[in-house]
mmCIF file of C-alpha atoms in Angstrom:
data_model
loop_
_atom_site.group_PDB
_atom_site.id
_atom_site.type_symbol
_atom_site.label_atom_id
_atom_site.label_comp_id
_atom_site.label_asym_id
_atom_site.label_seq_id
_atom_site.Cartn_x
_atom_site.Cartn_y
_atom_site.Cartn_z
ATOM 1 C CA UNK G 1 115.628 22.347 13.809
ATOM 2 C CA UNK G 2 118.913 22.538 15.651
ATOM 3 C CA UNK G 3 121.645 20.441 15.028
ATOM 4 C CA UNK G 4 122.479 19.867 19.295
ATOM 5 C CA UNK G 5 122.040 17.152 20.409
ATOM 6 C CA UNK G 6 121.087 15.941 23.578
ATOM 7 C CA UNK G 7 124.061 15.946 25.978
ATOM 8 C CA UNK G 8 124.291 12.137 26.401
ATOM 9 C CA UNK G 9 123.573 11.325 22.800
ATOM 10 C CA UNK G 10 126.216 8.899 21.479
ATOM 11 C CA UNK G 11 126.203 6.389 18.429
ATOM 12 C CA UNK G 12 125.212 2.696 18.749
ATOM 13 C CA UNK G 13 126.685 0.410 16.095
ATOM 14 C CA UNK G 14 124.688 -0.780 13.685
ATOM 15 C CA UNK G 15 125.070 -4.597 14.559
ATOM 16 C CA UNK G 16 123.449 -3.765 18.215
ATOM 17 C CA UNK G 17 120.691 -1.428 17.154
ATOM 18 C CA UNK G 18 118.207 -4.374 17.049
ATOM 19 C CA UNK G 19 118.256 -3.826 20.903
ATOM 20 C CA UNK G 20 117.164 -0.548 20.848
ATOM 21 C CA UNK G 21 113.468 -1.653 19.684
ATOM 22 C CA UNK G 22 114.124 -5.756 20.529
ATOM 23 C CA UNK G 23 111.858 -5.442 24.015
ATOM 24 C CA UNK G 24 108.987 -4.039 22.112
ATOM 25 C CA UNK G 25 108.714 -0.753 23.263
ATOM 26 C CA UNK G 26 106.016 2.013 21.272
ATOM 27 C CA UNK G 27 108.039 4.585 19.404
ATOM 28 C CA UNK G 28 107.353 7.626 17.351
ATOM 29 C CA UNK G 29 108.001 8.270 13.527
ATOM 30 C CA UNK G 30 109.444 11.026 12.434
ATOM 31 C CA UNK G 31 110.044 12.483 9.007
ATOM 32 C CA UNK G 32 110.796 15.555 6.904
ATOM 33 C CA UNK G 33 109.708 16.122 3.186
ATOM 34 C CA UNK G 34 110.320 19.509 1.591
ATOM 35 C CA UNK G 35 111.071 21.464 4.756
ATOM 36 C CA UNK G 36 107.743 20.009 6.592
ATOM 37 C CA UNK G 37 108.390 17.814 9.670
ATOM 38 C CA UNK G 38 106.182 15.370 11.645
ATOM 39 C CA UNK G 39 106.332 13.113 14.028
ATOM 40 C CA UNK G 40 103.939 10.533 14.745
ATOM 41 C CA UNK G 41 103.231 7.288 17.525
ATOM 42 C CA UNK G 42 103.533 3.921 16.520
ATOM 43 C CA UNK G 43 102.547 0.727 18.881
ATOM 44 C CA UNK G 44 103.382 -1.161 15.525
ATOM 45 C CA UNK G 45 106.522 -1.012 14.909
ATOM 46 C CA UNK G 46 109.017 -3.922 15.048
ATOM 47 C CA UNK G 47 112.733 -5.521 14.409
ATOM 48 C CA UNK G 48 112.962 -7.189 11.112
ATOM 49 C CA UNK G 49 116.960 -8.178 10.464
ATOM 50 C CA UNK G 50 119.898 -8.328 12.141
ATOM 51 C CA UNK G 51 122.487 -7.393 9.038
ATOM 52 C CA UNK G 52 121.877 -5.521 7.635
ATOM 53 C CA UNK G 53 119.287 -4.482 10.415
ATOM 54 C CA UNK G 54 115.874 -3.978 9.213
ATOM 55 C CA UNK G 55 112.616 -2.935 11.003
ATOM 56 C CA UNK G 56 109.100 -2.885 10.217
ATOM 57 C CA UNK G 57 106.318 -0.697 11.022
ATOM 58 C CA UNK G 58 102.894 0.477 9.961
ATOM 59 C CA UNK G 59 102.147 4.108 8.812
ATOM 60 C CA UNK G 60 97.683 4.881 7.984
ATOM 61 C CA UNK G 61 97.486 6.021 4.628
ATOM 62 C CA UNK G 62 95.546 8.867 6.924
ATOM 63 C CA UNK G 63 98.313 9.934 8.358
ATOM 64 C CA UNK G 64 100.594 13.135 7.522
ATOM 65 C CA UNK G 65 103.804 10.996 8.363
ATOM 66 C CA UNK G 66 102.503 9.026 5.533
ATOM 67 C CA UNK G 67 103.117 11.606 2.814
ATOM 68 C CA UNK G 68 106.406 12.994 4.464
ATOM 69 C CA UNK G 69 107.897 8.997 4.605
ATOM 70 C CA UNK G 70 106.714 8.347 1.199
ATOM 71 C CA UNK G 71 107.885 11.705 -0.386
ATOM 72 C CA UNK G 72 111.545 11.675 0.860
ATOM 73 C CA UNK G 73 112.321 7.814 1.312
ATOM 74 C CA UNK G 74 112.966 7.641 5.135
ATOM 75 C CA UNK G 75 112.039 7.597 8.356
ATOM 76 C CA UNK G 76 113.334 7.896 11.706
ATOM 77 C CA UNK G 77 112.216 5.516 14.671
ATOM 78 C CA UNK G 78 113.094 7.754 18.164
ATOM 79 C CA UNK G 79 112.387 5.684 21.331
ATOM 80 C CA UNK G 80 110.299 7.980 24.162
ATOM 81 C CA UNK G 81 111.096 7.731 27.410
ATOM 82 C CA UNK G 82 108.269 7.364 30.493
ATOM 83 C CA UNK G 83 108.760 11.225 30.994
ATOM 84 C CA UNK G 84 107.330 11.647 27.297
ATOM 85 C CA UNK G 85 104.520 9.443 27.811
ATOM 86 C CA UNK G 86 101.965 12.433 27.436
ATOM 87 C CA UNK G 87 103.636 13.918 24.160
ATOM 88 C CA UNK G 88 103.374 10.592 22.594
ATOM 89 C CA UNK G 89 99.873 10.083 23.142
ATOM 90 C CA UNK G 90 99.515 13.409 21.882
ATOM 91 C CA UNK G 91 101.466 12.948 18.715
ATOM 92 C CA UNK G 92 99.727 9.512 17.962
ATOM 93 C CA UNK G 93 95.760 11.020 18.690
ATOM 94 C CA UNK G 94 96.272 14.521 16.949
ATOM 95 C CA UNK G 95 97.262 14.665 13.238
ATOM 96 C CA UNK G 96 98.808 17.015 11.473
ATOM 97 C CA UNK G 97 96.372 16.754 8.283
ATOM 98 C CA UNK G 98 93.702 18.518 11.214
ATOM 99 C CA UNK G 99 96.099 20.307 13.284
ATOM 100 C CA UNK G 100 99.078 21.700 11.982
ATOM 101 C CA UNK G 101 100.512 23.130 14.295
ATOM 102 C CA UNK G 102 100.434 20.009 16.511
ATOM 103 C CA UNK G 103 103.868 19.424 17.110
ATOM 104 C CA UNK G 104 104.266 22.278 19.085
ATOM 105 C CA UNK G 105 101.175 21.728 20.616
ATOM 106 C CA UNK G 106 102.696 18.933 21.927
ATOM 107 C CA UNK G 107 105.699 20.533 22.957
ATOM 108 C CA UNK G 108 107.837 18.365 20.178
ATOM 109 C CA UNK G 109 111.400 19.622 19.490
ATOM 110 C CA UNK G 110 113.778 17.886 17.075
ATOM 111 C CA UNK G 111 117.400 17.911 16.151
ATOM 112 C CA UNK G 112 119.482 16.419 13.856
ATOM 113 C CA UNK G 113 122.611 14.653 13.986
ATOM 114 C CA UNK G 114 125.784 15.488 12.180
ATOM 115 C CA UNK G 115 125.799 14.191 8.563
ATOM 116 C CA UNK G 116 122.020 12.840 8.965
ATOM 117 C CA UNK G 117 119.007 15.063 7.558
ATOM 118 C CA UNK G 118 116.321 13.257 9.371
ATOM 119 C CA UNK G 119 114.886 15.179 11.982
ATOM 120 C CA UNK G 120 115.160 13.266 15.626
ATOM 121 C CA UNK G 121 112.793 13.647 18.587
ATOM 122 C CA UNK G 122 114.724 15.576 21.869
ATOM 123 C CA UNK G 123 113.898 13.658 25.229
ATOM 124 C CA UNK G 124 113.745 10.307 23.520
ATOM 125 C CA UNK G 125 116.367 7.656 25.038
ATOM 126 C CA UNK G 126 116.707 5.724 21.362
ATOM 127 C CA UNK G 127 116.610 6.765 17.939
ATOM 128 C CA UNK G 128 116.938 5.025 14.719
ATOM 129 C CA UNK G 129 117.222 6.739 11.114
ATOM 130 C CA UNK G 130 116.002 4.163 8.687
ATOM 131 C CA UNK G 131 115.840 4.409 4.760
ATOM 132 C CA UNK G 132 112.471 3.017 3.066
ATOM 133 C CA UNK G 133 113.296 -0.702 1.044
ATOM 134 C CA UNK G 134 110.159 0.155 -1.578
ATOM 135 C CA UNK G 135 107.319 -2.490 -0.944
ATOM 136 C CA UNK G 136 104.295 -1.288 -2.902
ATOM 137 C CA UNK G 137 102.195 -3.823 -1.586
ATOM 138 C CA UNK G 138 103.251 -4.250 1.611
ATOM 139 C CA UNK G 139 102.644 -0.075 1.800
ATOM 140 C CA UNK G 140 99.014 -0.448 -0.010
ATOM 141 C CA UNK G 141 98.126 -3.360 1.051
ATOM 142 C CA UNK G 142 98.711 -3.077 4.946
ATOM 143 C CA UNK G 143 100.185 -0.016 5.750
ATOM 144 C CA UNK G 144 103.767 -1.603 6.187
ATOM 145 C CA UNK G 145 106.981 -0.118 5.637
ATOM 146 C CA UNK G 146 110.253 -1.433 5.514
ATOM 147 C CA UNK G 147 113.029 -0.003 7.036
ATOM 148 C CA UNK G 148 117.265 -0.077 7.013
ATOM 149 C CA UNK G 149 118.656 1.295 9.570
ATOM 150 C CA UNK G 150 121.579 3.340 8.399
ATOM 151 C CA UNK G 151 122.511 5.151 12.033
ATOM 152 C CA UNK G 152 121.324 4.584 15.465
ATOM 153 C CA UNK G 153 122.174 6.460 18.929
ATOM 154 C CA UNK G 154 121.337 5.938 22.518
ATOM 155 C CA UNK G 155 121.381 7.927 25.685
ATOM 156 C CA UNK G 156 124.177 6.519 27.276
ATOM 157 C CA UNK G 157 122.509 7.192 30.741
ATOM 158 C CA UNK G 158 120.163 3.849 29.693
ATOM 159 C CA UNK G 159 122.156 2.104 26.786
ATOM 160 C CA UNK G 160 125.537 1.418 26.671
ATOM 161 C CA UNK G 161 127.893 -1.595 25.657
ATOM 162 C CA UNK G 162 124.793 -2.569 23.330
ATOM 163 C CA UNK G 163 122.778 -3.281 26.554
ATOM 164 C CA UNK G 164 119.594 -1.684 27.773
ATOM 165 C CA UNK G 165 120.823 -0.320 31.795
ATOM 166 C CA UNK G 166 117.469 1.082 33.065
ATOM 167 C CA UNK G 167 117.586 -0.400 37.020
ATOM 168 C CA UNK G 168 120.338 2.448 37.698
ATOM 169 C CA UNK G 169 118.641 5.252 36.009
ATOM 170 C CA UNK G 170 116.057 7.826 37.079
ATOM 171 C CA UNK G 171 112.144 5.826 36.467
ATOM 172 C CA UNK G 172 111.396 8.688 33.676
ATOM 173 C CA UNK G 173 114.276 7.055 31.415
ATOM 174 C CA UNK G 174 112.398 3.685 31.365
ATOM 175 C CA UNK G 175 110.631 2.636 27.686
ATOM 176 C CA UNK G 176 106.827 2.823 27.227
ATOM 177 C CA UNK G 177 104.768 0.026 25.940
ATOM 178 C CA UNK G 178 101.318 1.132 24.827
ATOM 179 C CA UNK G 179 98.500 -0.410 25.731
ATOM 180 C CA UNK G 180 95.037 1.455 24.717
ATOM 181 C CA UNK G 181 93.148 4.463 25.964
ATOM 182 C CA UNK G 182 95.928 6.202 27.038
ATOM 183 C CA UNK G 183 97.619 3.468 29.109
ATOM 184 C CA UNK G 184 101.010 2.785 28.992
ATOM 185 C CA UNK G 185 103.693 0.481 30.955
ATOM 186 C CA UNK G 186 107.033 1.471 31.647
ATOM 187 C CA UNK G 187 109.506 -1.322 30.936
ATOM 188 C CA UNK G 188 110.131 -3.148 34.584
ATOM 189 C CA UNK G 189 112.537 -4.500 36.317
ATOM 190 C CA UNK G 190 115.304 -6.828 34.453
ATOM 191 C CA UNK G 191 115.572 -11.208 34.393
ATOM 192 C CA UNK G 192 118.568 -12.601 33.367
ATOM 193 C CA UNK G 193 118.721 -15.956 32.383
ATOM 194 C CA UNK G 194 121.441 -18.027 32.267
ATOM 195 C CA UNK G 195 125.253 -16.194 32.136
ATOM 196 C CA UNK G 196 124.234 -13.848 29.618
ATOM 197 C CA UNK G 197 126.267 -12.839 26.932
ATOM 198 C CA UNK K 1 98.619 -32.383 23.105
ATOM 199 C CA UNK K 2 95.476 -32.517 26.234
ATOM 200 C CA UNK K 3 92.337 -30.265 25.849
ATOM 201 C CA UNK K 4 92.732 -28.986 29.124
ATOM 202 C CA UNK K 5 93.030 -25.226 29.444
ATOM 203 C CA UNK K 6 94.376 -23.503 32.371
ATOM 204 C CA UNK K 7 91.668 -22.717 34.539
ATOM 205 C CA UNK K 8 91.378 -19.405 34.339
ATOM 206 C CA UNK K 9 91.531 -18.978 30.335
ATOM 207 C CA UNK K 10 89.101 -17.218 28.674
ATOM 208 C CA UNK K 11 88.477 -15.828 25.298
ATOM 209 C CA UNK K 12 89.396 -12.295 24.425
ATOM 210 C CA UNK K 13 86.828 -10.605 21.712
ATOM 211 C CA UNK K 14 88.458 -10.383 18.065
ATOM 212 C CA UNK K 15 88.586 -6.237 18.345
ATOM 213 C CA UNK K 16 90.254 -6.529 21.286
ATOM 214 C CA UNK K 17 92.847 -9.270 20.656
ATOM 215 C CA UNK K 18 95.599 -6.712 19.374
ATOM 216 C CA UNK K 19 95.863 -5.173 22.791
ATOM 217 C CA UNK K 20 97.370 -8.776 23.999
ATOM 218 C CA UNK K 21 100.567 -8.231 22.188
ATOM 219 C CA UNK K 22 99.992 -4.014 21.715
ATOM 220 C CA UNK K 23 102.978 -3.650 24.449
ATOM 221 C CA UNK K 24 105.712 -5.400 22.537
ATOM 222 C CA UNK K 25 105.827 -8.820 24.157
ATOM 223 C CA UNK K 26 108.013 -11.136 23.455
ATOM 224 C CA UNK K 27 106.143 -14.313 22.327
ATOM 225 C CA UNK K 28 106.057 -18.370 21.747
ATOM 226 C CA UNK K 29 105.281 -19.075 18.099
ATOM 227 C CA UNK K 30 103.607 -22.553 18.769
ATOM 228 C CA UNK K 31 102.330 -24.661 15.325
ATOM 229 C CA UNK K 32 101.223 -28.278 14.505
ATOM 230 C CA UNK K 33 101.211 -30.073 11.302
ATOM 231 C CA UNK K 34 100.869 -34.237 10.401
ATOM 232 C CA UNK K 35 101.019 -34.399 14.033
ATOM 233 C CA UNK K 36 104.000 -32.730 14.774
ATOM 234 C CA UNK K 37 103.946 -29.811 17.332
ATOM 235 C CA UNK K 38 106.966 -27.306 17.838
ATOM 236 C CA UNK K 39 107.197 -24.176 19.367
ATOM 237 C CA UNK K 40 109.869 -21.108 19.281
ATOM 238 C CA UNK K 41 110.334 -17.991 20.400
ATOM 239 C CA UNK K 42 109.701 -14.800 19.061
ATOM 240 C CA UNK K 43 111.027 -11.597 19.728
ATOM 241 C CA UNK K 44 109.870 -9.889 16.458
ATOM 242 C CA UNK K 45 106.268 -10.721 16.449
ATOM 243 C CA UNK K 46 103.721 -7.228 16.525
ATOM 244 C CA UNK K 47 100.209 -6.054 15.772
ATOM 245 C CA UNK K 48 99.610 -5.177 12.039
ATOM 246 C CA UNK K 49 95.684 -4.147 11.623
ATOM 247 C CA UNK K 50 92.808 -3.996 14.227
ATOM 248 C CA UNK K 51 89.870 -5.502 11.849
ATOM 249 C CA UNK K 52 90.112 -8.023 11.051
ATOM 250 C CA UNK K 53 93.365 -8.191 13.164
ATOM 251 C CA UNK K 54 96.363 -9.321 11.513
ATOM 252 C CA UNK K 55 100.295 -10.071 13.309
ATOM 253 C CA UNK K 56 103.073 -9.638 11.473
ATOM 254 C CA UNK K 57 106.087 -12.567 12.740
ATOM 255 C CA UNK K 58 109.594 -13.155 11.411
ATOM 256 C CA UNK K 59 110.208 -17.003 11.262
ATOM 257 C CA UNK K 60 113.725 -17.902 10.314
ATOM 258 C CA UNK K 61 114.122 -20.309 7.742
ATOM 259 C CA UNK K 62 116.144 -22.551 9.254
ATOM 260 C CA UNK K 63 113.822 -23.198 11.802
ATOM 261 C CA UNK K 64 111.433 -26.359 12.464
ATOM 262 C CA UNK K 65 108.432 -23.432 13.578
ATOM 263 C CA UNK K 66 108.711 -22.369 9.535
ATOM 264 C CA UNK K 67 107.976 -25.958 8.375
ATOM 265 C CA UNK K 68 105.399 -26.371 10.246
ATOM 266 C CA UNK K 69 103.501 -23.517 9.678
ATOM 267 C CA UNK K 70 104.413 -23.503 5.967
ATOM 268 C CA UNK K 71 102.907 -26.964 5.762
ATOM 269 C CA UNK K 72 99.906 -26.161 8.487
ATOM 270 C CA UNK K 73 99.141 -22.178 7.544
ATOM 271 C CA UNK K 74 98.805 -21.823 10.813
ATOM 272 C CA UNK K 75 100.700 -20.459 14.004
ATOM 273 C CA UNK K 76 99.408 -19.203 17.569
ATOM 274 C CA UNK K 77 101.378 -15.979 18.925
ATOM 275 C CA UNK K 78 101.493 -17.278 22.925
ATOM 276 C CA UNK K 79 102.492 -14.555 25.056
ATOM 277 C CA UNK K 80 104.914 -15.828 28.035
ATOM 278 C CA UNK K 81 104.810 -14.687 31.710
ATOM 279 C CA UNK K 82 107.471 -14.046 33.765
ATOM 280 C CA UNK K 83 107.445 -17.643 35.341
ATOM 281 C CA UNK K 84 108.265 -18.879 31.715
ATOM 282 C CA UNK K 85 111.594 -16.819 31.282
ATOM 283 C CA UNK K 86 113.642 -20.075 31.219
ATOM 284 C CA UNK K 87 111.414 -21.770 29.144
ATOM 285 C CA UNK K 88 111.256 -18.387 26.309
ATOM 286 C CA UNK K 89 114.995 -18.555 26.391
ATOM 287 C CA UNK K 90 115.276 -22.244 25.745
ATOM 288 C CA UNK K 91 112.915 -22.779 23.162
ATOM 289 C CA UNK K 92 114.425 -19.579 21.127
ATOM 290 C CA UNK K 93 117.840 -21.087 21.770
ATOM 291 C CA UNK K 94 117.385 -24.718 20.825
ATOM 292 C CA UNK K 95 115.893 -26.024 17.614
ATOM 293 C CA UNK K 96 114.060 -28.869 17.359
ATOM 294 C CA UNK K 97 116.027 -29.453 13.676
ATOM 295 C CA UNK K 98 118.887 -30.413 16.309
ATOM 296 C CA UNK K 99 116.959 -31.519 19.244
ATOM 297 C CA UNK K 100 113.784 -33.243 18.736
ATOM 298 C CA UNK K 101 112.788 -33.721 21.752
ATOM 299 C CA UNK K 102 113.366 -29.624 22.996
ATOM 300 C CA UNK K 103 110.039 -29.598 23.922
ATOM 301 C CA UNK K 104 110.333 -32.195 26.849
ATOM 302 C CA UNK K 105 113.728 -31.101 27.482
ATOM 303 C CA UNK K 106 112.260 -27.613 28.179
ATOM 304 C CA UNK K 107 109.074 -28.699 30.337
ATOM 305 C CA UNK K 108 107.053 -27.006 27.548
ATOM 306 C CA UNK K 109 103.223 -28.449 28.064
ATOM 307 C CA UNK K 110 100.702 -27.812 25.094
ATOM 308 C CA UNK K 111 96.853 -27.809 25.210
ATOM 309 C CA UNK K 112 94.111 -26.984 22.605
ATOM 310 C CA UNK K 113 91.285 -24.827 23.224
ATOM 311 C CA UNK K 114 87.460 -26.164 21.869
ATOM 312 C CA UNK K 115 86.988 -25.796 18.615
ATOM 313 C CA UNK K 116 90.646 -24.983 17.951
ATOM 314 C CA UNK K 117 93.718 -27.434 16.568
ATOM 315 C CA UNK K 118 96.525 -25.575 17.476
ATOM 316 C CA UNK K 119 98.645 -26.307 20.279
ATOM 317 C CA UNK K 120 99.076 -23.581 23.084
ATOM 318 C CA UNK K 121 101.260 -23.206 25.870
ATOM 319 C CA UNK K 122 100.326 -23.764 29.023
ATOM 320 C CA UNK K 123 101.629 -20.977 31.759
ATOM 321 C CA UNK K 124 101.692 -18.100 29.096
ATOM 322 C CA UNK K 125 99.011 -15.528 29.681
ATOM 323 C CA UNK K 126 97.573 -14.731 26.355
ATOM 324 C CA UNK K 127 97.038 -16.408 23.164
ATOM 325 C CA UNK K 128 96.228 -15.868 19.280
ATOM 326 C CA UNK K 129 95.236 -18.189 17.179
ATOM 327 C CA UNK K 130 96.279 -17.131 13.576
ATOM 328 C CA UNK K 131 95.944 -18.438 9.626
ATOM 329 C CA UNK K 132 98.606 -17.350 7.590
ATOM 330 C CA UNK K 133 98.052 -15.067 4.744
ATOM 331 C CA UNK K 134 100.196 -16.172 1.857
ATOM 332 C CA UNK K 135 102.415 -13.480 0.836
ATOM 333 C CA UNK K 136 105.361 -15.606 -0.840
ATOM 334 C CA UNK K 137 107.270 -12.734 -1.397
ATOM 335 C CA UNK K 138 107.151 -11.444 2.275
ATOM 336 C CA UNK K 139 107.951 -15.134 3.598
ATOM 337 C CA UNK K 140 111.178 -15.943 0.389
ATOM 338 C CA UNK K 141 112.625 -12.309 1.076
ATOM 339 C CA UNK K 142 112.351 -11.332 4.839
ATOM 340 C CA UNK K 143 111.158 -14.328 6.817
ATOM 341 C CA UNK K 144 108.080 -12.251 7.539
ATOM 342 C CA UNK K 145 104.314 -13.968 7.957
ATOM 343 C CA UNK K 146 101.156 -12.119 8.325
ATOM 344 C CA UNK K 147 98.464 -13.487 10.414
ATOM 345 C CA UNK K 148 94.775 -13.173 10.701
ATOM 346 C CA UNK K 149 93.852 -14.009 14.190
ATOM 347 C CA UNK K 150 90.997 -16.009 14.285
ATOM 348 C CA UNK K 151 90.276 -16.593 17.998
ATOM 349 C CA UNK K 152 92.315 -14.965 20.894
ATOM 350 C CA UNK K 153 92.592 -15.656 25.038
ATOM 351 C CA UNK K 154 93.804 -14.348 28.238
ATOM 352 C CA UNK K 155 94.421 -15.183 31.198
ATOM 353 C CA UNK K 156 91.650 -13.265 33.185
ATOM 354 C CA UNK K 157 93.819 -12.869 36.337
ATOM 355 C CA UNK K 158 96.222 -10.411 34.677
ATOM 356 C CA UNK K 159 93.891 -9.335 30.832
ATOM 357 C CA UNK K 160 90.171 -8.794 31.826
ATOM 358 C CA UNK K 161 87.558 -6.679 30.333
ATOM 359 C CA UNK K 162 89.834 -5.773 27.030
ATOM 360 C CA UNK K 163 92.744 -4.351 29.652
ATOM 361 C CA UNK K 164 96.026 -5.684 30.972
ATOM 362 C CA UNK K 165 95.637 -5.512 34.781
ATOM 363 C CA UNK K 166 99.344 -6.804 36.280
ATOM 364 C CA UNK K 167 99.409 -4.458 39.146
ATOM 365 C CA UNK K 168 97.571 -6.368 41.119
ATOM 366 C CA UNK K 169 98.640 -9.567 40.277
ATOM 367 C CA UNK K 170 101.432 -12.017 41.214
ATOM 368 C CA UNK K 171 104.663 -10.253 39.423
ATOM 369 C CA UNK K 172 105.275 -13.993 38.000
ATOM 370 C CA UNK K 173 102.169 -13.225 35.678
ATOM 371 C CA UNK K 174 103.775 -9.638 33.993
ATOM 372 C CA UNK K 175 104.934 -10.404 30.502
ATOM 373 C CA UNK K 176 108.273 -10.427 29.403
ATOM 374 C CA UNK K 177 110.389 -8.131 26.701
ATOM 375 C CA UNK K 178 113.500 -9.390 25.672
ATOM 376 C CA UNK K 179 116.627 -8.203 24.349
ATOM 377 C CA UNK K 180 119.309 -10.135 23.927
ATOM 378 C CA UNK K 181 122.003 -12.415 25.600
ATOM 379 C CA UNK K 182 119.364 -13.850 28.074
ATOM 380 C CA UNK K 183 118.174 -10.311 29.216
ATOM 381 C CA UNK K 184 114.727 -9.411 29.701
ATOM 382 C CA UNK K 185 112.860 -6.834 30.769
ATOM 383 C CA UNK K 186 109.394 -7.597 32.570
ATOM 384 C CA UNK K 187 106.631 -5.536 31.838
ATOM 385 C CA UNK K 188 106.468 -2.644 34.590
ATOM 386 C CA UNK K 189 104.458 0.069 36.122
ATOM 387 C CA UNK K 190 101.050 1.389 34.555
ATOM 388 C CA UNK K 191 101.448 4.628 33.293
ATOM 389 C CA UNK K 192 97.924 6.363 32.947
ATOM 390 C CA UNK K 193 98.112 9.211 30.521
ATOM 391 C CA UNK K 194 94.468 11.015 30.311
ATOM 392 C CA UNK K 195 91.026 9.606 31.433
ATOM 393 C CA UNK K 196 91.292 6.047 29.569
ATOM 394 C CA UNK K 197 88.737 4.624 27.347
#
């Protein structure tokens, strides 16, 4: 890991970071647990609180991510953009229990940011570092984990003054919603109703 | 409440039903109980398990939506087109504690599908008929209701044979993500990463 970040990489407060993940995009989970990092897809992964904000999402007890989130408390939520739309297939149908190797398979690089340990996806357009709120039986039960976010950041080419700006930027900075079999949608064109806020 | 579905509604297999709501839509939260029917919006609303499928939905307290499905242990996650921006906004915006008539006032229309009690909105494109599994703990502390869906539907002119199909449909039919301050995004291009399924 690195500690540069990406050049338009710039700190979202935390009252606003619902936004980030409010229009339902599919993100990817990373994690780092005694010097191992991995980064996995998630369709299933969801606001939960405004303040402080809180997220949801669900993490198969198969999964590699599974260990690393468990082992060192937190997670990070990193929103791909439409030009990472073949990574994050590729991170959420290859695991790392198989294939270790798979993040750079995948071409995955992380960073960190300053004063954060948690290891954040490059290319991604959102990212949110979230510590684990303990829920044994949410986490048995159904695979669900709780999250506070402690930090969020933005690319400031598509998110600034807490708002989602995708209609000026290149198509490849657009969101990804995952469907099934490989089939995504980028997030479309923006409705405003009413004077906004 | 009629029993009149929209002509071209038709049922969605179980292990299929999470791909209605696998993109991040925002949805209606629409419940009925001692014959009162409500409906709110939902941002926070996602997939939790494919079999049987479960949602996961964040119903606010102070909302009528939490009585009724509280009393009813029931809810149906209806996802909203385009054409029902207004409406999505208006029903998340008003409550029916304050304004018991927000239905009307909103032009929201409700129907019920054979075999099924719960009231659905007419002009959404997808819906999923859930029972609530108690998890007191989940609901006191975070709002937060898991669902079992028990019967799902689509709209066949834009969800047909287990796929969303909006490119060649009206763009009043795409789905909606929203963010905040009367801002959504509508659900965009198809992105096709691999062969499909």
């Amino acid at each position: 890991m690195t500690s540069i970040p990406a050049p338009h990489f710039q700190p979202v407060p935390l009252e606003k970071s619902y936004r980030l993940i409010n229009h339902g995009p599919t993100v990817l989970v990373s994690s780092a647990h005694e010097g191992e990092v991995n980064v996995m897809s998630a369709a299933w992964a969801c606001a939960l609180d405004f303040s402080p904000p809180k997220v949801t999402v669900v993490i198969d007890k198969a999964t590699r991510t599974r260990a690393l989130v468990e082992g060192s408390g937190a997670f990070a939520l990193c929103v791909p953009s439409a030009g990472l739309a073949a990574l994050t297939l590729g991170v959420g149908t290859d695991s790392a229990v198989a294939m270790p190797d798979k993040l750079a398979r995948h071409g995955v690089k992380t960073f960190t940011a300053p004063g954060h340990a948690l290891p954040l996806v490059e290319g991604c357009v959102a990212w949110l570092a979230c510590r684990v709120i303990p829920e044994p039986h949410n986490q048995a039960t159904y695979d669900l984990f709780i999250g506070e976010v402690v930090a969020a950041w933005a690319d400031q080419r598509v998110f600034r003054a807490g708002r989602w700006a995708f209609d000026g930027a290149p198509d490849h900075l657009r969101t990804l919603h995952y469907v099934a079999g490989g089939q995504f949608y980028a997030t479309g064109a923006s409705l405003q109703v009413g004077g906004g806020d």
